[in-house]
mmCIF file of C-alpha atoms in Angstrom:
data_model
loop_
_atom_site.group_PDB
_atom_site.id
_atom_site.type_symbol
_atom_site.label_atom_id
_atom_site.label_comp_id
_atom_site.label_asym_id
_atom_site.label_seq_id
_atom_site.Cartn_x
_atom_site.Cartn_y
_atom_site.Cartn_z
ATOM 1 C CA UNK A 1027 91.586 46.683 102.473
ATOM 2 C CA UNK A 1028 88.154 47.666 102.245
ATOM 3 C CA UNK A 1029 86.172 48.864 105.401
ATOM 4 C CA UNK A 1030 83.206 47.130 106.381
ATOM 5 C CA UNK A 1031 81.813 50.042 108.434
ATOM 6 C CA UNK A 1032 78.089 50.397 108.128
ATOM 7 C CA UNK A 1033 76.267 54.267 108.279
ATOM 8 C CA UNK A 1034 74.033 54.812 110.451
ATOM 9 C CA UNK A 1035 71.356 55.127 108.173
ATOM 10 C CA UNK A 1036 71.904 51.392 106.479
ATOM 11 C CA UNK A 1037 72.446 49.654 110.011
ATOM 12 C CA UNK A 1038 69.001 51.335 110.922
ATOM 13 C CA UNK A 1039 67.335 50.191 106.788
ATOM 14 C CA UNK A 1040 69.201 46.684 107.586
ATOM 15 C CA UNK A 1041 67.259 46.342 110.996
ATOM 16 C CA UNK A 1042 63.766 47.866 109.412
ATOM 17 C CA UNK A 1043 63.729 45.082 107.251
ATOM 18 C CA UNK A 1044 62.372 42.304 109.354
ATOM 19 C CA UNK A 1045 59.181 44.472 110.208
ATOM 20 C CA UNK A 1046 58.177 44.566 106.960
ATOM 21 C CA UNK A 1047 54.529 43.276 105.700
ATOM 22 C CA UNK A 1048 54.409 40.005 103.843
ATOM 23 C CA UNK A 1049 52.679 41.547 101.441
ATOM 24 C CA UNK A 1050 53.993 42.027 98.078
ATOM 25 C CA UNK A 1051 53.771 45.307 95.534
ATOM 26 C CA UNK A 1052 52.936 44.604 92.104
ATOM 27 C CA UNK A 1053 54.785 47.538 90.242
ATOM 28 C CA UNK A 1054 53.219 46.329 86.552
ATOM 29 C CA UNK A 1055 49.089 46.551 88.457
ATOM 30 C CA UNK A 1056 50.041 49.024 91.362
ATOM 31 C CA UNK A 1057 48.418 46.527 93.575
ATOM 32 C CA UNK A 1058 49.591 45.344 96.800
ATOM 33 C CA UNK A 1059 48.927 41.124 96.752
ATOM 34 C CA UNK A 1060 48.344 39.034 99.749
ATOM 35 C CA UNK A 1061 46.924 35.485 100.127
ATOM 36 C CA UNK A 1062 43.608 36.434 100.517
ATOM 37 C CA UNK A 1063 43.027 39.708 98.654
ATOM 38 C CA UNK A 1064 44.070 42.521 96.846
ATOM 39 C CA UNK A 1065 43.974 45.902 97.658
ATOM 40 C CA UNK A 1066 44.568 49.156 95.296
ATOM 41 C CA UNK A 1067 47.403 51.258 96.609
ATOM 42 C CA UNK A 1068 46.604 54.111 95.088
ATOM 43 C CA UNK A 1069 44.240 56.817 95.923
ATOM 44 C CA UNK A 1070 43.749 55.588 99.746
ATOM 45 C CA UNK A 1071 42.341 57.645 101.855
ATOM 46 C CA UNK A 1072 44.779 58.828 104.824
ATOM 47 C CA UNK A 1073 43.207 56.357 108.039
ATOM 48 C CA UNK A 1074 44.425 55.874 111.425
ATOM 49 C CA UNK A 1075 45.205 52.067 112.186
ATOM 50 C CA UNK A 1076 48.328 49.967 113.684
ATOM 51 C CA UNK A 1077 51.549 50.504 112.474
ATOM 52 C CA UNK A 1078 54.377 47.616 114.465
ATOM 53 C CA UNK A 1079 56.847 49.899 116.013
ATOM 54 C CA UNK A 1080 60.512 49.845 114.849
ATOM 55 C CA UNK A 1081 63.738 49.938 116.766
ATOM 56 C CA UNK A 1082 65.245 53.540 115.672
ATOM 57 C CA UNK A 1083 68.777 52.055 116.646
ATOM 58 C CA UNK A 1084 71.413 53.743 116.302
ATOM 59 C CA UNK A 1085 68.966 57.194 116.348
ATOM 60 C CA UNK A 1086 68.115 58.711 119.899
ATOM 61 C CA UNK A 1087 64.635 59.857 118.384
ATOM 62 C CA UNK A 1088 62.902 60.041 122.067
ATOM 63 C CA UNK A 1089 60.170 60.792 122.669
ATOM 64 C CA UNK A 1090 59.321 60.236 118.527
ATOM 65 C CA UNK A 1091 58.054 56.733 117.363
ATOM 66 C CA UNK A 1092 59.341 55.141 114.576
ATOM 67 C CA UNK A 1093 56.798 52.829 112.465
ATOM 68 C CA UNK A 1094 56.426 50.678 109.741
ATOM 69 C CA UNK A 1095 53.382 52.018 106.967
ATOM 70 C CA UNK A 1096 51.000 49.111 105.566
ATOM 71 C CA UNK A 1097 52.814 49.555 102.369
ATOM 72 C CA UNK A 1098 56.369 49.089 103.808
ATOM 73 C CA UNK A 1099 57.549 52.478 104.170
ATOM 74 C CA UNK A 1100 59.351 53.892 107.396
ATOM 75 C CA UNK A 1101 57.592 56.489 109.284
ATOM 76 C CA UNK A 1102 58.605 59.208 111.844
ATOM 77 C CA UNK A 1103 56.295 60.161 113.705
ATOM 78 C CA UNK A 1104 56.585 62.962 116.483
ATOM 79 C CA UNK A 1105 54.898 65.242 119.421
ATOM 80 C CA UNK A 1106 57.716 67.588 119.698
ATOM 81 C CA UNK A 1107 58.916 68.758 116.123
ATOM 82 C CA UNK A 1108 56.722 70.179 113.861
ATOM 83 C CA UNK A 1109 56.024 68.754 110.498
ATOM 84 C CA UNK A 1110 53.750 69.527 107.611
ATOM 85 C CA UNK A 1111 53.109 68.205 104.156
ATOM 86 C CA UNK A 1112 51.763 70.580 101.974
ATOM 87 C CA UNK A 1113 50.508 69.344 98.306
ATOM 88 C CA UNK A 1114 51.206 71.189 95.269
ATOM 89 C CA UNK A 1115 49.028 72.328 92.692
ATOM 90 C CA UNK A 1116 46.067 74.800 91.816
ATOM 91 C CA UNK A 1117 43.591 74.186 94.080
ATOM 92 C CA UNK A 1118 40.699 74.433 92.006
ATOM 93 C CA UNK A 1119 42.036 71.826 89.900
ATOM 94 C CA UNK A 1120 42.869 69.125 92.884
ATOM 95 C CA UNK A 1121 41.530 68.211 95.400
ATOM 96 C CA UNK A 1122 44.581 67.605 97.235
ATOM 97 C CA UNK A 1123 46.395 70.910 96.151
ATOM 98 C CA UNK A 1124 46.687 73.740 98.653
ATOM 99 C CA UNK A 1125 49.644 75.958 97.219
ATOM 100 C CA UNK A 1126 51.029 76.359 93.640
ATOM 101 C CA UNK A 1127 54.383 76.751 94.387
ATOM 102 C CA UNK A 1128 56.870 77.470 97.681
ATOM 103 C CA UNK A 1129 56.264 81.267 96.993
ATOM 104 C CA UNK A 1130 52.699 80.891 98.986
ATOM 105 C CA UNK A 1131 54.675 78.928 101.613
ATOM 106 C CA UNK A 1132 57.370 81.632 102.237
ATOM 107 C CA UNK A 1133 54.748 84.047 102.135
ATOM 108 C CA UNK A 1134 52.432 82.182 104.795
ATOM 109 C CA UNK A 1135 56.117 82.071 106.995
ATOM 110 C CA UNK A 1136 56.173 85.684 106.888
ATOM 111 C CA UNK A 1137 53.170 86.377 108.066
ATOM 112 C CA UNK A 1138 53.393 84.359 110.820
ATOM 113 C CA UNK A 1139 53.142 87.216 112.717
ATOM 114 C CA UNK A 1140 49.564 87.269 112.178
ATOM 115 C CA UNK A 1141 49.007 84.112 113.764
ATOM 116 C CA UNK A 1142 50.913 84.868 117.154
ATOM 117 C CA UNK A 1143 48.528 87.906 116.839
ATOM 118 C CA UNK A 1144 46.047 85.003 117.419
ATOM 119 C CA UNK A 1145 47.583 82.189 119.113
ATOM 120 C CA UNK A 1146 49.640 83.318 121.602
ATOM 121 C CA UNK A 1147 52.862 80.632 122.349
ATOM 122 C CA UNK A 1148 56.006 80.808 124.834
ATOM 123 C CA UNK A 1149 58.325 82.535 121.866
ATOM 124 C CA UNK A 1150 56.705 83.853 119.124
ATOM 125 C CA UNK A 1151 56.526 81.422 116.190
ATOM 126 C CA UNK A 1152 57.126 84.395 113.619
ATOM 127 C CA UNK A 1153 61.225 84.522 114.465
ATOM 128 C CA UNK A 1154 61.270 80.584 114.524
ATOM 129 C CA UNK A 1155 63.931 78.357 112.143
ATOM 130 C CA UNK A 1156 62.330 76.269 109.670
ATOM 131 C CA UNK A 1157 63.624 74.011 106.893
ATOM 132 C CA UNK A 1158 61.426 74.112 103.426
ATOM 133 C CA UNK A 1159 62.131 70.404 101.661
ATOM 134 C CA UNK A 1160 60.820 69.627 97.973
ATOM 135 C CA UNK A 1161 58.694 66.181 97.780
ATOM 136 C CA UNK A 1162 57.509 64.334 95.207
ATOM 137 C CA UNK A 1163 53.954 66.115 95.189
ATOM 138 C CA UNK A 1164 54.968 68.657 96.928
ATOM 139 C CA UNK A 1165 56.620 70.682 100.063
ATOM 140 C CA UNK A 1166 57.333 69.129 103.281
ATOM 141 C CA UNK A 1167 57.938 71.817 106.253
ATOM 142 C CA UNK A 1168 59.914 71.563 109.478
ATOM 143 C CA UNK A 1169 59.832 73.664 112.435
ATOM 144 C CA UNK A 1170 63.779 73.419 113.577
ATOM 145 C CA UNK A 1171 63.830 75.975 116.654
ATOM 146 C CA UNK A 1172 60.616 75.616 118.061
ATOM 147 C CA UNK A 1173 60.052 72.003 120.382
ATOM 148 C CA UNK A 1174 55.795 71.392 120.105
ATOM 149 C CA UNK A 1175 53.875 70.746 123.280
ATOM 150 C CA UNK A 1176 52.922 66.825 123.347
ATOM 151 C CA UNK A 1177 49.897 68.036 125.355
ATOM 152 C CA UNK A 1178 48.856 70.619 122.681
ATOM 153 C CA UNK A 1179 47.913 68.999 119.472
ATOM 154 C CA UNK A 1180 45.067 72.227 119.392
ATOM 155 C CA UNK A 1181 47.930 74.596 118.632
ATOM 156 C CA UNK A 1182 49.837 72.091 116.034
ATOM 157 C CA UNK A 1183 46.401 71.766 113.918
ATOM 158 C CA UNK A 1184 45.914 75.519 114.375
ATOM 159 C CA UNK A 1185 49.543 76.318 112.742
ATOM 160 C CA UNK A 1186 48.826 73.290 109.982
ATOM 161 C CA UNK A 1187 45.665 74.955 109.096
ATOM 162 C CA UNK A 1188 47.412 78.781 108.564
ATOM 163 C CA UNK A 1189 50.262 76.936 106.702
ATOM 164 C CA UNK A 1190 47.752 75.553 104.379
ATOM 165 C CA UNK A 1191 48.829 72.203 105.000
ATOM 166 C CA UNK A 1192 47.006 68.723 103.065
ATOM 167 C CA UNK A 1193 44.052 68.582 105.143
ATOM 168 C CA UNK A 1194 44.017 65.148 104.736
ATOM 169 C CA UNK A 1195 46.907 64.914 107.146
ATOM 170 C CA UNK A 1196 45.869 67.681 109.275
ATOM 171 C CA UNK A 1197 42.975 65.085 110.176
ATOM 172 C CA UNK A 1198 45.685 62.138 110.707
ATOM 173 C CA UNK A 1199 47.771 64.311 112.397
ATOM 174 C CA UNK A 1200 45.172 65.290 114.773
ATOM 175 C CA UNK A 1201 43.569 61.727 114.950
ATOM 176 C CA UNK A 1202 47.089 60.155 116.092
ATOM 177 C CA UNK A 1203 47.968 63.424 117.824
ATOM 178 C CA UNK A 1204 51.578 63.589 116.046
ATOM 179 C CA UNK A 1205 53.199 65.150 113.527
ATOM 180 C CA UNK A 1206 54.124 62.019 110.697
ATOM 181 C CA UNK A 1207 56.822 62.058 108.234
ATOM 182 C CA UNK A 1208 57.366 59.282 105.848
ATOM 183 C CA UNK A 1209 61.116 58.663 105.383
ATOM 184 C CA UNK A 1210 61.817 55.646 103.153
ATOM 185 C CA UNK A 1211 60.144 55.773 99.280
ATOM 186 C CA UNK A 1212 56.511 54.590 98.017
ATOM 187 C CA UNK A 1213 56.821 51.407 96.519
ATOM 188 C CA UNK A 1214 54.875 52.531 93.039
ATOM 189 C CA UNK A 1215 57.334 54.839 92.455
ATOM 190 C CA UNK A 1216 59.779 52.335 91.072
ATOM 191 C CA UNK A 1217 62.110 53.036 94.586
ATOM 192 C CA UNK A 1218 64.912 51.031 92.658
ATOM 193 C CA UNK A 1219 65.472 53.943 90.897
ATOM 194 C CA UNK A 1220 64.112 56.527 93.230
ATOM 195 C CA UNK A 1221 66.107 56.947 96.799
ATOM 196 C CA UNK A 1222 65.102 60.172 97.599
ATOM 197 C CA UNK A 1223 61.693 61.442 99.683
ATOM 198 C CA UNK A 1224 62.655 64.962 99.625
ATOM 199 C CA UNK A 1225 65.596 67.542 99.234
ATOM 200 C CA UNK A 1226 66.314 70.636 100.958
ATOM 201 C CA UNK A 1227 65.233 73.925 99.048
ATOM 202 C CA UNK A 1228 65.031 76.859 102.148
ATOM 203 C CA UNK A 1229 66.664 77.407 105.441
ATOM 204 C CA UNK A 1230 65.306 80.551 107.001
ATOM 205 C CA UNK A 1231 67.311 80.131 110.628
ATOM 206 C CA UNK A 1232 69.749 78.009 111.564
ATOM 207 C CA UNK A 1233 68.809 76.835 115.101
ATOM 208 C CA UNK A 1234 67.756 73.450 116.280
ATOM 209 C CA UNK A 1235 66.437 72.833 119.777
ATOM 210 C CA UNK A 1236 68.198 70.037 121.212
ATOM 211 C CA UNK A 1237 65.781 68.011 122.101
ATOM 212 C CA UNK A 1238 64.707 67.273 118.276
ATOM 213 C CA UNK A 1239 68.201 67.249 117.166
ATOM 214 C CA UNK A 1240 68.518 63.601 116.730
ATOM 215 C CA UNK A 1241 64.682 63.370 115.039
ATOM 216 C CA UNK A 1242 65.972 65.951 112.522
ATOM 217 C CA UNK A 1243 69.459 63.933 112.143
ATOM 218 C CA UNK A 1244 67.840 60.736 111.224
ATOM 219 C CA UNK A 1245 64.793 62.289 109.221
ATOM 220 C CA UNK A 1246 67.786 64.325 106.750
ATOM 221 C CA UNK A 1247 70.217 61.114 106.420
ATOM 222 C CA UNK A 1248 67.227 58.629 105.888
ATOM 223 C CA UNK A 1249 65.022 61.327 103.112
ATOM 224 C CA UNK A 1250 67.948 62.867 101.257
ATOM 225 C CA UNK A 1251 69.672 59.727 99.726
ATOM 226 C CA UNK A 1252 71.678 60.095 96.634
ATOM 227 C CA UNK A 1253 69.240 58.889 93.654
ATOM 228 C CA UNK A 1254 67.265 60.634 90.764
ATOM 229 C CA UNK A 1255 63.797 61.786 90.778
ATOM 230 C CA UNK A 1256 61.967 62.026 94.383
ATOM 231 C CA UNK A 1257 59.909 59.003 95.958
#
């Protein structure tokens, strides 16, 4: 007999589903198409607008938010754990690029000394666990041990900026006053044969404050699917 016991993850994708857009993605013209118009998905800039709000059922992700993207995609988005994308490439040959490889971002960790020099915090950030993920254009970073002040998006920016984070999403992060995290793949990526946003490359640490637990749980089982290549 087979069991008919559903994950976690696919009871949560299962309920997702009926917040999607009606819009539909156009893989052959990478062009979302409604009934009215037709909008290029590619090469948006990052903007702040309504996003409906999904159940995170099963997932105790309080006080995070779980949304729905205008191009379909789930989104976690937090005050309390630290998150920040970081594009990869020269810099002088993107304009998206801020470090060439994960070396610069390990090196940025270590001297995070330097920056408690200058922003003073309740623990020093410098001995704090982190988690280093490979994405599809580039590193995603997670602050596992430290819980982030909802009230003090001044000293998330700060620590985006010294960890050379996109600065595109510095400015969303600071317009929406969270820390976002896309979870489920870009459509354009051909997601039928890319499951995967990201995959774990670092740990330096090993402890996780409680009270992001759960938001780490559900980011890790929803990202690091089993499937080839990275959405």
């Amino acid at each position: 007999m087979f069991s008919t016991t559903t994950t976690p993850r696919e009871t949560l994708l299962r309920n997702a589903q009926k917040y999607k857009t009606e819009d539909r993605f156009d893989l052959s013209t990478k062009d979302y198409i409604t009934t009215t118009s037709v909008r290029c998905a590619t090469g948006a800039k990052y903007k702040s607008q309504p996003e409906p709000i999904v159940p995170p059922d099963p997932y105790d992700i309080t006080p995070a938010v779980l949304t729905m993207n205008p191009y379909n995609s789930l989104v976690l988005n937090s005050r309390t754990m630290f998150i920040a994308d970081i594009d990869k490439g020269d810099p002088r040959l993107s304009w998206y690029a801020t470090v060439e490889d994960e070396g610069r971002i390990l090196a940025n960790l270590k001297d995070l000394a330097r920056f408690d020099a200058e922003d003073a915090w309740e623990a020093p950030i410098d001995v704090a666990s982190w988690r280093l993920y490979r994405t599809h254009s580039g590193f995603r970073l997670i602050c596992t041990s430290r819980l982030m002040c909802e009230h003090n998006m001044w000293f998330g920016v700060r620590l985006l900026r010294f960890l050379q984070a996109d600065p595109r999403y510095i400015e969303l992060c600071e317009k929406q006053r969270c820390f976002r995290a896309r979870l489920t793949p870009k459509p354009w990526r051909g997601q039928e044969f890319c499951s995967s946003v990201c995959y774990l490359m670092e740990e330096i640490g090993s402890e996780v404050h409680p009270s992001i637990r759960e938001q780490l749980r559900l980011h890790d089982e929803l990202t690091m699917d089993i499937g080839e290549g990275l959405a």
